[in-house]
CSV table of C-alpha atoms and ligand atoms in Angstrom, one decimal:
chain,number,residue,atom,x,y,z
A,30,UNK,CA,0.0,0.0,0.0
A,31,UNK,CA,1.3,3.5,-1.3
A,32,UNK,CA,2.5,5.5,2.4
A,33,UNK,CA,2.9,8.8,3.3
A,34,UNK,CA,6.8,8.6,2.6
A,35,UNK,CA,6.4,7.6,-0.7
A,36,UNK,CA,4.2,10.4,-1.8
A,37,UNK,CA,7.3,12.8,-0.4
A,38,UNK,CA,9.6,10.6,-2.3
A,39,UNK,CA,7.4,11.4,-5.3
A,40,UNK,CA,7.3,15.1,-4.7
A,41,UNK,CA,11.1,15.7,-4.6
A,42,UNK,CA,11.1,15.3,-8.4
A,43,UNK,CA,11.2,17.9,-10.9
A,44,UNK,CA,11.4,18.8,-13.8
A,45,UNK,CA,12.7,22.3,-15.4
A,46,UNK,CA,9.1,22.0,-17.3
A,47,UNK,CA,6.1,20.7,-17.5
A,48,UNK,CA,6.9,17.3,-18.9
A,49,UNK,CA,6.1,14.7,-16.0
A,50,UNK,CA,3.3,12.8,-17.0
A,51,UNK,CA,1.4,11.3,-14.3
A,52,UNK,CA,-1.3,9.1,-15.2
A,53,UNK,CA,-4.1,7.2,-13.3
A,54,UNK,CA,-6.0,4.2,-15.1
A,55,UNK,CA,-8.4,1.9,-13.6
A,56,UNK,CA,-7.4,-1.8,-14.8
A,57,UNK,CA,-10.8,-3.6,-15.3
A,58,UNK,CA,-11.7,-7.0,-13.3
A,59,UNK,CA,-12.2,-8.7,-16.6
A,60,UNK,CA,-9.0,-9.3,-18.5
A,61,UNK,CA,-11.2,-9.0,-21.4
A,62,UNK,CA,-11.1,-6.1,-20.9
A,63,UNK,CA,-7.7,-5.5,-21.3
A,64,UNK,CA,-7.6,-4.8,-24.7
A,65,UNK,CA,-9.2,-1.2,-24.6
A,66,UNK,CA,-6.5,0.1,-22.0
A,67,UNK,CA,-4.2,1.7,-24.1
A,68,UNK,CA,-6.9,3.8,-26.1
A,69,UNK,CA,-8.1,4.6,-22.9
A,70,UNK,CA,-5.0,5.9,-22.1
A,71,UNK,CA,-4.1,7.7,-25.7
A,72,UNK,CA,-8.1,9.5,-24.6
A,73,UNK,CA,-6.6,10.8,-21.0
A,74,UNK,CA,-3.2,12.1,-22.3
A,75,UNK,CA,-5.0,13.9,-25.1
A,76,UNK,CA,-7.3,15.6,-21.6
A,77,UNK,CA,-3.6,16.5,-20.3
A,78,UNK,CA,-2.3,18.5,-23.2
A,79,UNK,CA,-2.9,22.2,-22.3
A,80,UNK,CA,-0.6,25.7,-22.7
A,81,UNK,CA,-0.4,28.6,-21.0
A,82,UNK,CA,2.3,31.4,-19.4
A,83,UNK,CA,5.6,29.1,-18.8
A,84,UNK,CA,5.0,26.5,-21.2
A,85,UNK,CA,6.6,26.3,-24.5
A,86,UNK,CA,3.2,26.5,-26.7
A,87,UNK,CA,1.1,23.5,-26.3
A,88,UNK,CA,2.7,20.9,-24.4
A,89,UNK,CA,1.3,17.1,-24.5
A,90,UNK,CA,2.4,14.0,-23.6
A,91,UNK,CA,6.0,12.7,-25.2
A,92,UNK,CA,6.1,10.5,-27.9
A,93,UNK,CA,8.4,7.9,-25.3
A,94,UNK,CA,6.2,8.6,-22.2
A,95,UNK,CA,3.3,7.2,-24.4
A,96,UNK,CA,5.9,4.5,-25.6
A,97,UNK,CA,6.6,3.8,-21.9
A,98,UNK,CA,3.1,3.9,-21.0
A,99,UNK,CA,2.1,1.0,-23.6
A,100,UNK,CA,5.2,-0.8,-22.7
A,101,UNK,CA,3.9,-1.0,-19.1
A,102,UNK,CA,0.5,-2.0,-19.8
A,103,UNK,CA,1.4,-4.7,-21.9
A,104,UNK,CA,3.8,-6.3,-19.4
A,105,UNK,CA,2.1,-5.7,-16.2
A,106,UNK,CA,-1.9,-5.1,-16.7
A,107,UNK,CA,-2.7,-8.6,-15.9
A,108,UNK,CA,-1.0,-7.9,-12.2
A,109,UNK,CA,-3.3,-5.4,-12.1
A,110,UNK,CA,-6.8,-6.2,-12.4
A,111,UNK,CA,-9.4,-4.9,-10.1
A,112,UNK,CA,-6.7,-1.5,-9.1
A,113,UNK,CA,-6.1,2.0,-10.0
A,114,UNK,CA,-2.7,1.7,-11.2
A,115,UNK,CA,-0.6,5.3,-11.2
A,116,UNK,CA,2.4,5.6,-13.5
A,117,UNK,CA,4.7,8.4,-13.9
A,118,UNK,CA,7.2,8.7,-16.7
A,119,UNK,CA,9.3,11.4,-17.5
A,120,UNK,CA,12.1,10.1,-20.3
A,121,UNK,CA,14.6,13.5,-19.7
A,122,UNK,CA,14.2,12.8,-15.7
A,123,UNK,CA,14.7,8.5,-16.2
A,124,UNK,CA,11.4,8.3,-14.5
A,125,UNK,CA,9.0,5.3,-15.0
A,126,UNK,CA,7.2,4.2,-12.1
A,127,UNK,CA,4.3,2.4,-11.0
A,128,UNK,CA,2.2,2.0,-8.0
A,129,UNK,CA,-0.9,-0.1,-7.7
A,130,UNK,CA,-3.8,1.2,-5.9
A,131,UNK,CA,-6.5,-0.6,-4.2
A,132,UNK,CA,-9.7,1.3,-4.7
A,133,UNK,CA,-11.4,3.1,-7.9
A,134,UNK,CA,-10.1,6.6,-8.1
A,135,UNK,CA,-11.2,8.6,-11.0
A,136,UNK,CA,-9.2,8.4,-14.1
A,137,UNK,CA,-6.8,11.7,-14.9
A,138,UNK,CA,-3.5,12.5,-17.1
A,139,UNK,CA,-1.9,15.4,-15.3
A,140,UNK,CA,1.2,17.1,-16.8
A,141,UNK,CA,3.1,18.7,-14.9
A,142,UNK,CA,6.6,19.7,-12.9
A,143,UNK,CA,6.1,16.8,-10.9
A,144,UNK,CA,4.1,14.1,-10.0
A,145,UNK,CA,0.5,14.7,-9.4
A,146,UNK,CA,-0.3,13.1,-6.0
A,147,UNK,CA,-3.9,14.0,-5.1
A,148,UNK,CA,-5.4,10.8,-5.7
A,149,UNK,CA,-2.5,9.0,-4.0
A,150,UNK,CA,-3.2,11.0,-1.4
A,151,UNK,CA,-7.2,10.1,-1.8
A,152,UNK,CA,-5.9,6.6,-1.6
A,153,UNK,CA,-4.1,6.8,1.7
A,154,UNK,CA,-7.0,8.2,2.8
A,155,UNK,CA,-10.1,6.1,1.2
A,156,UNK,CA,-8.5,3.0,1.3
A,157,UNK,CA,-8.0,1.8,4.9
A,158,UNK,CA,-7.4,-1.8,6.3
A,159,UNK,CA,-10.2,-3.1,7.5
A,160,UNK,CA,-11.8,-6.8,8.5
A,161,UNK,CA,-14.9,-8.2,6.9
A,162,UNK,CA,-16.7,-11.0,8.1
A,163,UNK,CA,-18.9,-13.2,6.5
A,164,UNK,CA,-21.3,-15.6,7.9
A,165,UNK,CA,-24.3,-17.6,7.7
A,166,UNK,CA,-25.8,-20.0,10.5
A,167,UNK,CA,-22.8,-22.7,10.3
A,168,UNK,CA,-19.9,-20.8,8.6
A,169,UNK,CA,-17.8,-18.1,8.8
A,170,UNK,CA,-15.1,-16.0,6.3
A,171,UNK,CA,-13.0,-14.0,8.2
A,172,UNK,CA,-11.1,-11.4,5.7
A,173,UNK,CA,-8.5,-9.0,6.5
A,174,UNK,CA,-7.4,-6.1,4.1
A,175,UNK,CA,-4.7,-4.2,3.6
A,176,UNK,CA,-3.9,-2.2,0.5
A,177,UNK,CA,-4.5,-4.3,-2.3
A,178,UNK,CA,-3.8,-7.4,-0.6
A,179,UNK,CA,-6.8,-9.0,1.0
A,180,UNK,CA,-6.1,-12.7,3.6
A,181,UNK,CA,-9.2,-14.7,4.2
A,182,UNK,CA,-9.8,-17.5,6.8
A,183,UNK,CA,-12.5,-19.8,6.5
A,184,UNK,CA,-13.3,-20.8,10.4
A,185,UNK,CA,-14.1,-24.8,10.6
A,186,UNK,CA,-17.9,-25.5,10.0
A,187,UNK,CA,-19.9,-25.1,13.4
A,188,UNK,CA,-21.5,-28.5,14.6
A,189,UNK,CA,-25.2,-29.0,12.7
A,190,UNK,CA,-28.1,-31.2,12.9
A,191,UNK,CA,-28.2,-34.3,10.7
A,192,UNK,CA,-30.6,-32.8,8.0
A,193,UNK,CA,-32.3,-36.4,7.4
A,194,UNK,CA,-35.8,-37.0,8.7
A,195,UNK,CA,-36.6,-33.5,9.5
A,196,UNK,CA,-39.4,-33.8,6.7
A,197,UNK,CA,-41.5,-36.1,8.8
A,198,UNK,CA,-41.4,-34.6,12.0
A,199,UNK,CA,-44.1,-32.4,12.9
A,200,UNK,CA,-45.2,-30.7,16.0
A,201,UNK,CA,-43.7,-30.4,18.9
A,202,UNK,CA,-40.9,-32.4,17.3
A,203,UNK,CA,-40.3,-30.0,14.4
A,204,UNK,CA,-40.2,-27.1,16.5
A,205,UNK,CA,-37.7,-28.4,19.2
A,206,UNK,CA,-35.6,-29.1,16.3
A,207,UNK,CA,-36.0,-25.9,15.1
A,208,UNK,CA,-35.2,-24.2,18.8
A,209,UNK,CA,-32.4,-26.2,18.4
A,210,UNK,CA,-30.6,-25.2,15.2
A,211,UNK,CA,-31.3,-21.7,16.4
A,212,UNK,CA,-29.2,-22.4,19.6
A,213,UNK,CA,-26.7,-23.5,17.7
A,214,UNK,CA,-26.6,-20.8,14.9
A,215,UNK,CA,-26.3,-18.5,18.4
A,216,UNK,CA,-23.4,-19.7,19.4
A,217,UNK,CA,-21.7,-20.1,16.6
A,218,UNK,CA,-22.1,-16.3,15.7
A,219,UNK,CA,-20.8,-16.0,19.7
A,220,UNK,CA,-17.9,-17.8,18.8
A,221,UNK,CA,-17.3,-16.3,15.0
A,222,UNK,CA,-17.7,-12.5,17.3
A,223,UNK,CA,-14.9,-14.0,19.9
A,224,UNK,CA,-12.2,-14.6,17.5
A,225,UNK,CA,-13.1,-11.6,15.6
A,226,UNK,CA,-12.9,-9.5,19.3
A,227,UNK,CA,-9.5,-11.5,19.8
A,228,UNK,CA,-8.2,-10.3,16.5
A,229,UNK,CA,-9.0,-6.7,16.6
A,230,UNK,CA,-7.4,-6.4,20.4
A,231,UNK,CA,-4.7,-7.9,18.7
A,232,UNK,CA,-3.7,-5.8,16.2
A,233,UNK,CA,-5.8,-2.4,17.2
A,234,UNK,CA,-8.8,-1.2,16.0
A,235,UNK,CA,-10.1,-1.1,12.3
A,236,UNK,CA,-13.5,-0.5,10.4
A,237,UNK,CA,-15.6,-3.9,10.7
A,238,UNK,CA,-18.0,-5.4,7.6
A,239,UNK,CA,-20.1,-7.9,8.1
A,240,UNK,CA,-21.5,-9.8,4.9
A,241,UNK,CA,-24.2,-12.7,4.2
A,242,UNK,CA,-27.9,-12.9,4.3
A,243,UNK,CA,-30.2,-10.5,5.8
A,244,UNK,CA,-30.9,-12.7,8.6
A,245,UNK,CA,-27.4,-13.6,9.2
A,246,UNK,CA,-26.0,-10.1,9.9
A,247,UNK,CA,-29.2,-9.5,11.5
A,248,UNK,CA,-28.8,-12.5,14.3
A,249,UNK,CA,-24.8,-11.9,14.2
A,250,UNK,CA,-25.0,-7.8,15.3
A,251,UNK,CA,-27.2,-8.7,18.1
A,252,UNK,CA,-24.3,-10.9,19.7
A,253,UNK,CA,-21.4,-8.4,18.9
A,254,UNK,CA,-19.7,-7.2,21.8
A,255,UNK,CA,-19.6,-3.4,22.6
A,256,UNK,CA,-15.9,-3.5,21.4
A,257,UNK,CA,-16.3,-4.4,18.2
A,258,UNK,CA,-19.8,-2.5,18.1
A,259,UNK,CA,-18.0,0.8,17.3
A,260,UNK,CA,-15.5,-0.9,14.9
A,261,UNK,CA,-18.8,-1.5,12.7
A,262,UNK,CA,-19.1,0.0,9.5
A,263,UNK,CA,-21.5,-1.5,7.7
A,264,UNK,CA,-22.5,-4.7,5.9
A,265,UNK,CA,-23.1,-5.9,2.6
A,266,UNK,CA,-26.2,-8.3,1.7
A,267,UNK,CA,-24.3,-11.7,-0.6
A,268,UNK,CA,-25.0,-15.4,-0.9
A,269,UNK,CA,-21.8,-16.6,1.2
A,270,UNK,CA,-21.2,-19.5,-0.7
A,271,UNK,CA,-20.9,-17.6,-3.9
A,272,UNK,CA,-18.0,-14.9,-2.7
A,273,UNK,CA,-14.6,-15.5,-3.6
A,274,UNK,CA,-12.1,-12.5,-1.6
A,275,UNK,CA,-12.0,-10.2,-4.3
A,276,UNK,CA,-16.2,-10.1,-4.6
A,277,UNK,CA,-15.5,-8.9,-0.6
A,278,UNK,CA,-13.3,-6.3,-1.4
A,279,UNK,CA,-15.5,-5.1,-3.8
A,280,UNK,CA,-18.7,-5.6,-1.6
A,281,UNK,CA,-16.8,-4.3,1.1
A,282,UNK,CA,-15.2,-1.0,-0.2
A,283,UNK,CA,-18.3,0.1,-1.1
A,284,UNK,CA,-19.5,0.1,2.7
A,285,UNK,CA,-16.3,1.3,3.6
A,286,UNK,CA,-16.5,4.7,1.0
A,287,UNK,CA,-20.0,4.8,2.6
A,288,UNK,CA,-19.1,5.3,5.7
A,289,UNK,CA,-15.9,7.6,5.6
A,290,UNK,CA,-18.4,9.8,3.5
A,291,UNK,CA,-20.4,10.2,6.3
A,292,UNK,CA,-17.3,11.1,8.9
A,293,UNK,CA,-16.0,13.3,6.1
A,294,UNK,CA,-19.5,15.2,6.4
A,295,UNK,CA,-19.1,15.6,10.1
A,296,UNK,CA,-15.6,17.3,9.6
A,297,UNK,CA,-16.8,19.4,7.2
A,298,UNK,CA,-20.2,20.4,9.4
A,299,UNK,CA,-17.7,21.1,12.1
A,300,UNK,CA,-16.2,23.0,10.0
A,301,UNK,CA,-19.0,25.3,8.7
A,302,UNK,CA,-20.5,25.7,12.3
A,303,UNK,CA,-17.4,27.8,13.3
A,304,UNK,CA,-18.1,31.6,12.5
A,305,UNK,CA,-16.4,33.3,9.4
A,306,UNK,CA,-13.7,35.6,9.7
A,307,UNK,CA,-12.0,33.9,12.4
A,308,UNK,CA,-9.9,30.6,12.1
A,309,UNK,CA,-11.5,29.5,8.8
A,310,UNK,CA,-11.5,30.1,5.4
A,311,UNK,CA,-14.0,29.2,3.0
A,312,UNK,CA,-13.5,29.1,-1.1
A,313,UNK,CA,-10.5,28.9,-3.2
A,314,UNK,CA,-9.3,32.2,-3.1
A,315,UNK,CA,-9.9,32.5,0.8
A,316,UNK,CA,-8.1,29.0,1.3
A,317,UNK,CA,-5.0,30.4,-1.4
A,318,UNK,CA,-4.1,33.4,0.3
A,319,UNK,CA,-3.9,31.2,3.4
A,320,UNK,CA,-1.7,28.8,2.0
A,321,UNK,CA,0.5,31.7,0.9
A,322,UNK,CA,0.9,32.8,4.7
A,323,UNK,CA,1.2,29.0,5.6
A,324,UNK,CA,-1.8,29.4,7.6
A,325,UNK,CA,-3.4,26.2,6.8
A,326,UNK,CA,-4.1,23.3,9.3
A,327,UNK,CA,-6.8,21.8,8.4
A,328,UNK,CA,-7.5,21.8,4.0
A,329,UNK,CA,-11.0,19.9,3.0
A,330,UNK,CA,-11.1,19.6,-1.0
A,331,UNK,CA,-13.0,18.2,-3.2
A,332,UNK,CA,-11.7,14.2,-4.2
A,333,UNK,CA,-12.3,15.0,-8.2
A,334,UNK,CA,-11.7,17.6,-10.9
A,335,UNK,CA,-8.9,19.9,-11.6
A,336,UNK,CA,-9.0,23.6,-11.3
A,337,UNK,CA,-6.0,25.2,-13.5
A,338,UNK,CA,-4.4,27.8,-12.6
A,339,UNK,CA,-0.8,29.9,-12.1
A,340,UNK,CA,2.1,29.7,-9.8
A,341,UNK,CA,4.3,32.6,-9.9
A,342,UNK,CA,7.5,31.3,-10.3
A,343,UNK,CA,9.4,34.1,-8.0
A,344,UNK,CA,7.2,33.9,-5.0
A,345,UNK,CA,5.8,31.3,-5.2
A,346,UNK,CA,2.0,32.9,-5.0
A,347,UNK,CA,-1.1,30.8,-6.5
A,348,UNK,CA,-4.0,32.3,-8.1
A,349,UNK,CA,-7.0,31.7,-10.7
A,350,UNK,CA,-6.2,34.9,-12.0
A,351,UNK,CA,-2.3,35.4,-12.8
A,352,UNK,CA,-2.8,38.7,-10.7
A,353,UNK,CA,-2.3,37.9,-6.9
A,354,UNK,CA,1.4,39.4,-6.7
A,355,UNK,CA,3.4,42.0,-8.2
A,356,UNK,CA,6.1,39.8,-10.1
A,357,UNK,CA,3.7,40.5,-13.5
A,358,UNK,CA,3.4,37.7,-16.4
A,359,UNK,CA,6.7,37.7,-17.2
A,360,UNK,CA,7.0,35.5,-13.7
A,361,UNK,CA,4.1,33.4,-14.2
A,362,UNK,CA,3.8,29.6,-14.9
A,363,UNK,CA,0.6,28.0,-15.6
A,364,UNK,CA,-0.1,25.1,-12.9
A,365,UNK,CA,-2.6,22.3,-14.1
A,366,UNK,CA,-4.4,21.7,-10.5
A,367,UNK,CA,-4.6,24.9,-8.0
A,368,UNK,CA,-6.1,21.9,-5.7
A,369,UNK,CA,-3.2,19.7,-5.8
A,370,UNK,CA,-0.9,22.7,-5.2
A,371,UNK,CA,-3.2,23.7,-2.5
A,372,UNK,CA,-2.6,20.3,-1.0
A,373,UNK,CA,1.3,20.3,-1.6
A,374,UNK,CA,1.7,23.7,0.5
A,375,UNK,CA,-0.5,22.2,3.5
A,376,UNK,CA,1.3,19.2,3.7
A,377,UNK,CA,5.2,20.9,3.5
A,378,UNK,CA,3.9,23.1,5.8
A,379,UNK,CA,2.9,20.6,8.5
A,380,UNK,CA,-0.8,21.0,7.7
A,381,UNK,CA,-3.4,17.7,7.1
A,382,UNK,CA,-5.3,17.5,4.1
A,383,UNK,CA,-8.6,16.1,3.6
A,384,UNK,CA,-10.5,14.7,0.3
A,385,UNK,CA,-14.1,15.0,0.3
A,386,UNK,CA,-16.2,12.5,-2.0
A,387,UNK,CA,-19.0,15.4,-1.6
A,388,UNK,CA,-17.8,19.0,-0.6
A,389,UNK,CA,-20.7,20.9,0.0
A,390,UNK,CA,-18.9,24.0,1.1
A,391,UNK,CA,-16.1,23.8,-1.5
A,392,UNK,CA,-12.7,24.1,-0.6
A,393,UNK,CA,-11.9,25.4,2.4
A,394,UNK,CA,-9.7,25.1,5.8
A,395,UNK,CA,-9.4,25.6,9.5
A,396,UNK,CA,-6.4,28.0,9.9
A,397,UNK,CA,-3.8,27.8,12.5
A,398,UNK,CA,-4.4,31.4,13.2
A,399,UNK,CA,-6.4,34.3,11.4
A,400,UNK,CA,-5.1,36.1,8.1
A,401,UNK,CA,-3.0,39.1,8.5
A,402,UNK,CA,-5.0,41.5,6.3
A,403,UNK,CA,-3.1,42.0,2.2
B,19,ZN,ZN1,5.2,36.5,-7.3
């Protein structure tokens, strides 16, 4: 799984222009599908080409970068299905790299003076381990995932009743047998919860799925201990004997999106209860001239899209407008993402940085302290 570290790794390259091609591709489950990757690719780097102040005319993607780019899918998109994969290539600066990602992330070609890392970033955050559990009345699935790797354990069978002869019982009979495989389902999701419980104290606490019938997750919630109560994210409805460990991952990092949706709403609630003027800033320009005062401690941005811009290249000022400092055009260098610069200033400056799936206010930050007037 990408880290922290080697998204910094990432940022100390650069180039003298904009000629680092990062691009992110979502490799289909069905290698079928395979085939349609590398026009998919030629339609994202023809989205990348651009000009503007600092850029020698129109600038695209190299005629090697794209050579590198099909030489990598051809050798490696089979180790990819089911992930985002990034690559980055740069043939002045000897850079080709890959990283595999484990969750959808939308699909960009970003040119630029170095490596566009929002959606690695996105990753780091979207993507966390997390344990999923599936079960029915006799078996469970434990599943533990970490990046793109996902380790499943299937628990031995819980003791049953001998299914013969229930069909001519009737009565009193039928019904004790009934009680009886209920019992039995009951402690069996007791035991399935104690391991789990085990597990978690064991390695600290992480989001918890729980998949299988309706009835299933139903009967196993009510037995979960309080512990493992506020691990719970959510559950998935699935046929257990039909889901292999990547239909979990799937199933299950759909609940998981869910849920850090919801905590991601709370933050930014929190944030728009606090009145303006003070420690916050709300809206692009608001949130720039804070990161030009390193004010920024706290930046919430929107997960997608790409808001062009300039960087002037003497003071290092952003802006939508090419007008926020006195260095004039002469200084200015057209930036593809004022976001992703945004979110390169908070982080070198200490600051945490947030994607939101749904950003109802926008951009914008909670501030270490208030503005100094311009
Ligand atoms: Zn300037």
């Amino acid at each position: 799984m990408i880290s922290r570290a080697e998204v910094d790794k990432l940022l100390s390259v650069c180039a003298g222009g904009p000629t680092v091609l990062s691009l992110y591709l979502w490799v289909p489950l069905d290698p079928a599908a395979l085939r349609g990757l590398p026009a998919r690719a030629g339609e994202l780097f023809a989205l990348a080409a651009r000009d503007g102040p600092g850029t020698p005319g129109v600038i695209g993607v190299q005629a090697e970068d794209r050579r590198a780019v099909r030489g990598l899918l051809a050798a490696h998109a089979r180790d990819w299905l089911g992930h985002t994969v990034a690559i980055f290539a740069c043939g002045q600066l000897g850079l080709a790299e890959t990283i595999t990602l484990p969750c959808h992330l939308q699909e960009r070609a970003v040119l630029a003076t170095r490596p566009h890392v929002r959606p690695l970033l996105l990753a780091i955050q979207r993507c966390p381990a997390y344990r999923a559990v599936v079960v029915d009345r006799r078996h469970a699935w434990l599943f533990h995932a970490c990046g793109e790797h996902i380790e499943s354990t299937a628990l031995p069978p819980a003791p049953g009743l001998r299914s013969h002869g229930f069909s001519g019982w009737y009565g009193l009979q039928a019904y004790r047998v009934n009680e009886r495989i209920i019992q039995l389902a009951r402690q069996h999701y007791h035991d399935t919860a104690a391991l789990l419980e085990r597990a978690a104290r064991a390695a600290g606490p992480e989001p918890l799925i729980v998949g299988g019938h309706e009835s299933s997750i139903a009967q196993f919630l009510a037995v979960l201990p309080a512990g493992l109560r506020d691990d719970f994210a959510g559950s998935f409805v699935a046929d257990p004997h039909t889901l292999t460990p990547a239909k979990v991952r799937d199933l299950a990092g759909r609940v998981i999106e869910e849920w850090l949706d919801q905590r991601d709403q709370h933050l930014v609630a929190e944030i728009l209860q606090e009145p303006p003027g003070g420690r916050t800033a709300a809206g692009l320009s608001a949130c720039l001239a804070a990161a030009s005062q390193h004010a920024i401690q706290l930046l919430l941005v929107p997960a997608g899209g790409l808001i062009p811009g300039y960087a002037c290249q003497r003071c290092g000022a952003l802006s939508s407008t090419g007008d926020s400092c006195p260095h004039g055009a002469q200084a200015l260098l057209a930036v593809p993402d004022l976001i992703e610069e945004l979110a390169v200033t908070t982080l070198g400056d200490g600051g945490q940085v947030q994607m939101l799936h749904d950003a109802p206010g926008g951009i914008c930050a909670r501030l270490r302290y208030p503005l100094a007037p311009t």
